Short mmCIF file of the N, C-alpha and C atoms (twelve columns), coordinates in Angstrom:
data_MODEL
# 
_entry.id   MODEL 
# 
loop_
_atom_site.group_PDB 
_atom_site.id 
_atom_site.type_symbol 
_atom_site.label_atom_id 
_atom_site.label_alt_id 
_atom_site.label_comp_id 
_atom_site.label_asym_id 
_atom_site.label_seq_id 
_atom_site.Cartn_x 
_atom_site.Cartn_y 
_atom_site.Cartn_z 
_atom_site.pdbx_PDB_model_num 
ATOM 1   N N  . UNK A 1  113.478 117.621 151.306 1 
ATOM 2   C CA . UNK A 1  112.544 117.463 152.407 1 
ATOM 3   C C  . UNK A 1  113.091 116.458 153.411 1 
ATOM 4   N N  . UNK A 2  113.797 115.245 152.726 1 
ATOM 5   C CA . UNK A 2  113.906 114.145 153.713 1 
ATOM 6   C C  . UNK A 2  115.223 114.748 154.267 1 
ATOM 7   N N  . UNK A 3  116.313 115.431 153.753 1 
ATOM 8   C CA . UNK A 3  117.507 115.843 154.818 1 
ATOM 9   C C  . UNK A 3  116.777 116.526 155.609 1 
ATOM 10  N N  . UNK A 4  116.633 117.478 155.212 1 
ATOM 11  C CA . UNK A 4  115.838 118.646 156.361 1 
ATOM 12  C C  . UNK A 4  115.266 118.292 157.367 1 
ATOM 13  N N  . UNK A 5  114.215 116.893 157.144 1 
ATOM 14  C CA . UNK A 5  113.651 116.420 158.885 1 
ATOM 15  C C  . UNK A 5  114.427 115.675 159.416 1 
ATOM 16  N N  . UNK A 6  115.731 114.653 159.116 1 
ATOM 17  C CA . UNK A 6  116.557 114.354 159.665 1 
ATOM 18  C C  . UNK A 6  117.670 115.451 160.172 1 
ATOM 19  N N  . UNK A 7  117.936 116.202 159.435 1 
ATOM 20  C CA . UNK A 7  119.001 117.477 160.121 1 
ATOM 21  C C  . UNK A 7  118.169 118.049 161.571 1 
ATOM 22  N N  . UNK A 8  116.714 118.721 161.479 1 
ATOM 23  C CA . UNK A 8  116.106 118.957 162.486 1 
ATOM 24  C C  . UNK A 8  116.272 117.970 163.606 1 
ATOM 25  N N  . UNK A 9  116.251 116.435 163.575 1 
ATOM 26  C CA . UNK A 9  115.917 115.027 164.028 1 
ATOM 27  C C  . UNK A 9  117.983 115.461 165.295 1 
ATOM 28  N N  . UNK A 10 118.961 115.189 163.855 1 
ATOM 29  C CA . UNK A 10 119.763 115.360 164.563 1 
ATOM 30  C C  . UNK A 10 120.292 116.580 165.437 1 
ATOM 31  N N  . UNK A 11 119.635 117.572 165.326 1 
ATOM 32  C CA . UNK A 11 120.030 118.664 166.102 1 
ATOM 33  C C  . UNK A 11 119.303 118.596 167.117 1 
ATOM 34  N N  . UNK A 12 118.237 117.863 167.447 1 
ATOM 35  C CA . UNK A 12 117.398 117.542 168.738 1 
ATOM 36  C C  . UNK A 12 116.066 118.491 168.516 1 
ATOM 37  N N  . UNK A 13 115.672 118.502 167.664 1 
ATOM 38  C CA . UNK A 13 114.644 119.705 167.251 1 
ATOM 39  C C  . UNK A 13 113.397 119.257 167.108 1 
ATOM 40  N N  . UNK A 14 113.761 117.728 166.866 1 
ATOM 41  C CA . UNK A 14 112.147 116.827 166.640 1 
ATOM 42  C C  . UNK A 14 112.539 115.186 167.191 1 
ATOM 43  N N  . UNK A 15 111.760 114.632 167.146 1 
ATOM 44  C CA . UNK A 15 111.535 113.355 167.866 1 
ATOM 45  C C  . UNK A 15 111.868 112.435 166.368 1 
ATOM 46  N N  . UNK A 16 112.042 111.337 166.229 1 
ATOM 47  C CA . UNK A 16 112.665 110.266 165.288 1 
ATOM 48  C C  . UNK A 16 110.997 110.008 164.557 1 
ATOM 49  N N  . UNK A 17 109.883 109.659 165.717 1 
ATOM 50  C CA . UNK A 17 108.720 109.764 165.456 1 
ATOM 51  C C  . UNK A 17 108.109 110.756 164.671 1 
ATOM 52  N N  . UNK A 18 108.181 112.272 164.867 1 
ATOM 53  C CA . UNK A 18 107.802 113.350 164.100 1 
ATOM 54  C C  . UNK A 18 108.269 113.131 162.917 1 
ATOM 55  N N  . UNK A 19 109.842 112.627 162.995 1 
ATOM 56  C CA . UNK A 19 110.071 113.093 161.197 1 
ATOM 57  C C  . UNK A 19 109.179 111.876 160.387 1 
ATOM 58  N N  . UNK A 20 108.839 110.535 160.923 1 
ATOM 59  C CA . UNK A 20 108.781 109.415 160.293 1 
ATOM 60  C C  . UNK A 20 107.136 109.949 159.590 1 
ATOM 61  N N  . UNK A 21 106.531 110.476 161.104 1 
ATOM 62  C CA . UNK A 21 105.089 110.874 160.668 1 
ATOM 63  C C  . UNK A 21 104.397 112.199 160.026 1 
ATOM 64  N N  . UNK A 22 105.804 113.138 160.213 1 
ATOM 65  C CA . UNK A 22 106.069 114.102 158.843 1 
ATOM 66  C C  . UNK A 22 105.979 113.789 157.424 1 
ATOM 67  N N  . UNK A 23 107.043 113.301 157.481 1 
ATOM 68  C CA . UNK A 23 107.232 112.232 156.107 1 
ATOM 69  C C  . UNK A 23 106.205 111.608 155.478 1 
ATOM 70  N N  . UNK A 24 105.758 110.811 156.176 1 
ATOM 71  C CA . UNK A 24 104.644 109.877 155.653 1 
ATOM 72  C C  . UNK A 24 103.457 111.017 155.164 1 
ATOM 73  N N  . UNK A 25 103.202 111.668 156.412 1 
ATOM 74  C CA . UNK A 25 102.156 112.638 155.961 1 
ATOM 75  C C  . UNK A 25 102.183 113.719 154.359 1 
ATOM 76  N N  . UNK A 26 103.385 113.790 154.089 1 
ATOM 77  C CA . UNK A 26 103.913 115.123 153.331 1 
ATOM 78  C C  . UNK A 26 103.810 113.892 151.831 1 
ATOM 79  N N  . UNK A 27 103.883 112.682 151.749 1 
ATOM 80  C CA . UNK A 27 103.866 111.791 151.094 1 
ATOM 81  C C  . UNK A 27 102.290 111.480 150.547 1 
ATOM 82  N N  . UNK A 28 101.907 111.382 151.690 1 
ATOM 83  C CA . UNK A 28 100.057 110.865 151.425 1 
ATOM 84  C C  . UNK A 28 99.372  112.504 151.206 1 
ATOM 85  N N  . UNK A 29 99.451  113.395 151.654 1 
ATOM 86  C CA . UNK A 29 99.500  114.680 151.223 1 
ATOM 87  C C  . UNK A 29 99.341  114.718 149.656 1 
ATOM 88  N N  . UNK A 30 100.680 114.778 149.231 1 
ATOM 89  C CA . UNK A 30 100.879 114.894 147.391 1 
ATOM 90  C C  . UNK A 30 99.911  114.180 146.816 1 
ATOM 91  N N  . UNK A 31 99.522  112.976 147.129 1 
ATOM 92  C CA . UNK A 31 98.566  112.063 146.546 1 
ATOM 93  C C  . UNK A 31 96.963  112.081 146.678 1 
ATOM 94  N N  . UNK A 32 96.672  112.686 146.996 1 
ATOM 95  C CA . UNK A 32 95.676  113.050 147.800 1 
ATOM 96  C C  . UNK A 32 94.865  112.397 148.900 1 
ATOM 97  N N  . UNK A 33 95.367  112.197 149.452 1 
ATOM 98  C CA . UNK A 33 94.885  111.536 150.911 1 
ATOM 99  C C  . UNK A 33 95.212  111.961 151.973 1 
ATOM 100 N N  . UNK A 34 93.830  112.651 152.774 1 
ATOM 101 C CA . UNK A 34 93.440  113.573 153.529 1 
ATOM 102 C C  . UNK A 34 94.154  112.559 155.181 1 
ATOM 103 N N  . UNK A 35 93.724  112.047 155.467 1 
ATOM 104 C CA . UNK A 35 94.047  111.508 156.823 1 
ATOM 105 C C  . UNK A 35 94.365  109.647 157.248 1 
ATOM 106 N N  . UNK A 36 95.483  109.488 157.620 1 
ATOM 107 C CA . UNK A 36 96.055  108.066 157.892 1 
ATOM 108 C C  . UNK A 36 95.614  107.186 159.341 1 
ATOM 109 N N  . UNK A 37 94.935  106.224 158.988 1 
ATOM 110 C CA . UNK A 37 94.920  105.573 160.448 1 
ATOM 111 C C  . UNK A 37 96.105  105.445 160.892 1 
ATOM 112 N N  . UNK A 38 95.771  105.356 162.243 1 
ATOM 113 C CA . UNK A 38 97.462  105.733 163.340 1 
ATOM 114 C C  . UNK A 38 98.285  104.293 162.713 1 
ATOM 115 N N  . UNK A 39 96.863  102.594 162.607 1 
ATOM 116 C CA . UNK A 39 97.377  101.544 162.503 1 
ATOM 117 C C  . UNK A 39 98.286  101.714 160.978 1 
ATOM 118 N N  . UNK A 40 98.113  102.355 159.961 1 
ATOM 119 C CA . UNK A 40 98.672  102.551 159.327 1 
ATOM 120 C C  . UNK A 40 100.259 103.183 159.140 1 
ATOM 121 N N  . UNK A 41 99.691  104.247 160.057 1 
ATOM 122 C CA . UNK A 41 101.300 104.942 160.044 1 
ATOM 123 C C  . UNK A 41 102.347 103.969 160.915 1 
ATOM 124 N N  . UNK A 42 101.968 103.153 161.566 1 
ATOM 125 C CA . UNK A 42 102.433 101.956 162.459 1 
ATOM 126 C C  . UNK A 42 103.393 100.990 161.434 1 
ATOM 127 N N  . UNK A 43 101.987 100.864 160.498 1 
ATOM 128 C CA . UNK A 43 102.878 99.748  159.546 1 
ATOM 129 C C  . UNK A 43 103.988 100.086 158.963 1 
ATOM 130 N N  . UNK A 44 103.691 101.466 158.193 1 
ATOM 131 C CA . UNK A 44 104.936 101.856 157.107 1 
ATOM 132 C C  . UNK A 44 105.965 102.622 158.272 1 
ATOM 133 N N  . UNK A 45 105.706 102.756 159.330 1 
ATOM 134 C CA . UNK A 45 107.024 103.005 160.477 1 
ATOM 135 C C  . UNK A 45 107.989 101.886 160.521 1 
ATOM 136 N N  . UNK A 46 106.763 100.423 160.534 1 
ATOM 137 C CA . UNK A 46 107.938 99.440  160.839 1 
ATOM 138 C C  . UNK A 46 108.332 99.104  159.434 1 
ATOM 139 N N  . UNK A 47 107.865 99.229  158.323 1 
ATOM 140 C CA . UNK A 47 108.459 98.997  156.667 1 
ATOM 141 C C  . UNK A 47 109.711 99.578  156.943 1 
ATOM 142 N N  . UNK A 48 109.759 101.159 156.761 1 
ATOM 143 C CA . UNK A 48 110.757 101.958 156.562 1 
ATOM 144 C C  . UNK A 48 112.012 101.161 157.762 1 
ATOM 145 N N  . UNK A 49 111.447 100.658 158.885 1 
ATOM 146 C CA . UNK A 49 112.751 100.246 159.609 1 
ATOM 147 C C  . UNK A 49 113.303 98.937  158.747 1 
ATOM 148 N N  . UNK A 50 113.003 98.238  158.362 1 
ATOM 149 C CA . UNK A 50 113.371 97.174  157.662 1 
ATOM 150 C C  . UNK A 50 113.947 97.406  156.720 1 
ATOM 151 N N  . UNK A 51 113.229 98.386  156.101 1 
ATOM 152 C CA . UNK A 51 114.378 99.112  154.644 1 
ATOM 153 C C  . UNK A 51 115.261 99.680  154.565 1 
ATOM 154 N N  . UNK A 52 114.915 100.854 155.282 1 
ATOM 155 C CA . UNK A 52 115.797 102.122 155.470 1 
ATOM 156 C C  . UNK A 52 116.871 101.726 156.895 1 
# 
């Protein structure tokens, strides 16, 4: 899943944003959790930059 939205990302197919909030979504998804405050997806945007 995670190559695939970066391959899309680098071929110009999606925004750096889409894959981050793909991701996250396809993540909270499996677990069951229906919908993310935006302030949320904010936070673990700037996590993942610190980590990743």
């Amino acid at each position: 899943m995670n190559a695939k939205l970066w391959a899309s990302y680098e071929r110009g197919e999606t925004s750096r944003d889409a894959v981050l909030l793909t991701r996250f979504g396809r993540v909270f998804s499996h677990f069951g959790i229906d919908a993310i405050p935006t302030y949320e997806i904010q936070k673990l945007t700037q996590l993942y930059e610190i980590v990743g």
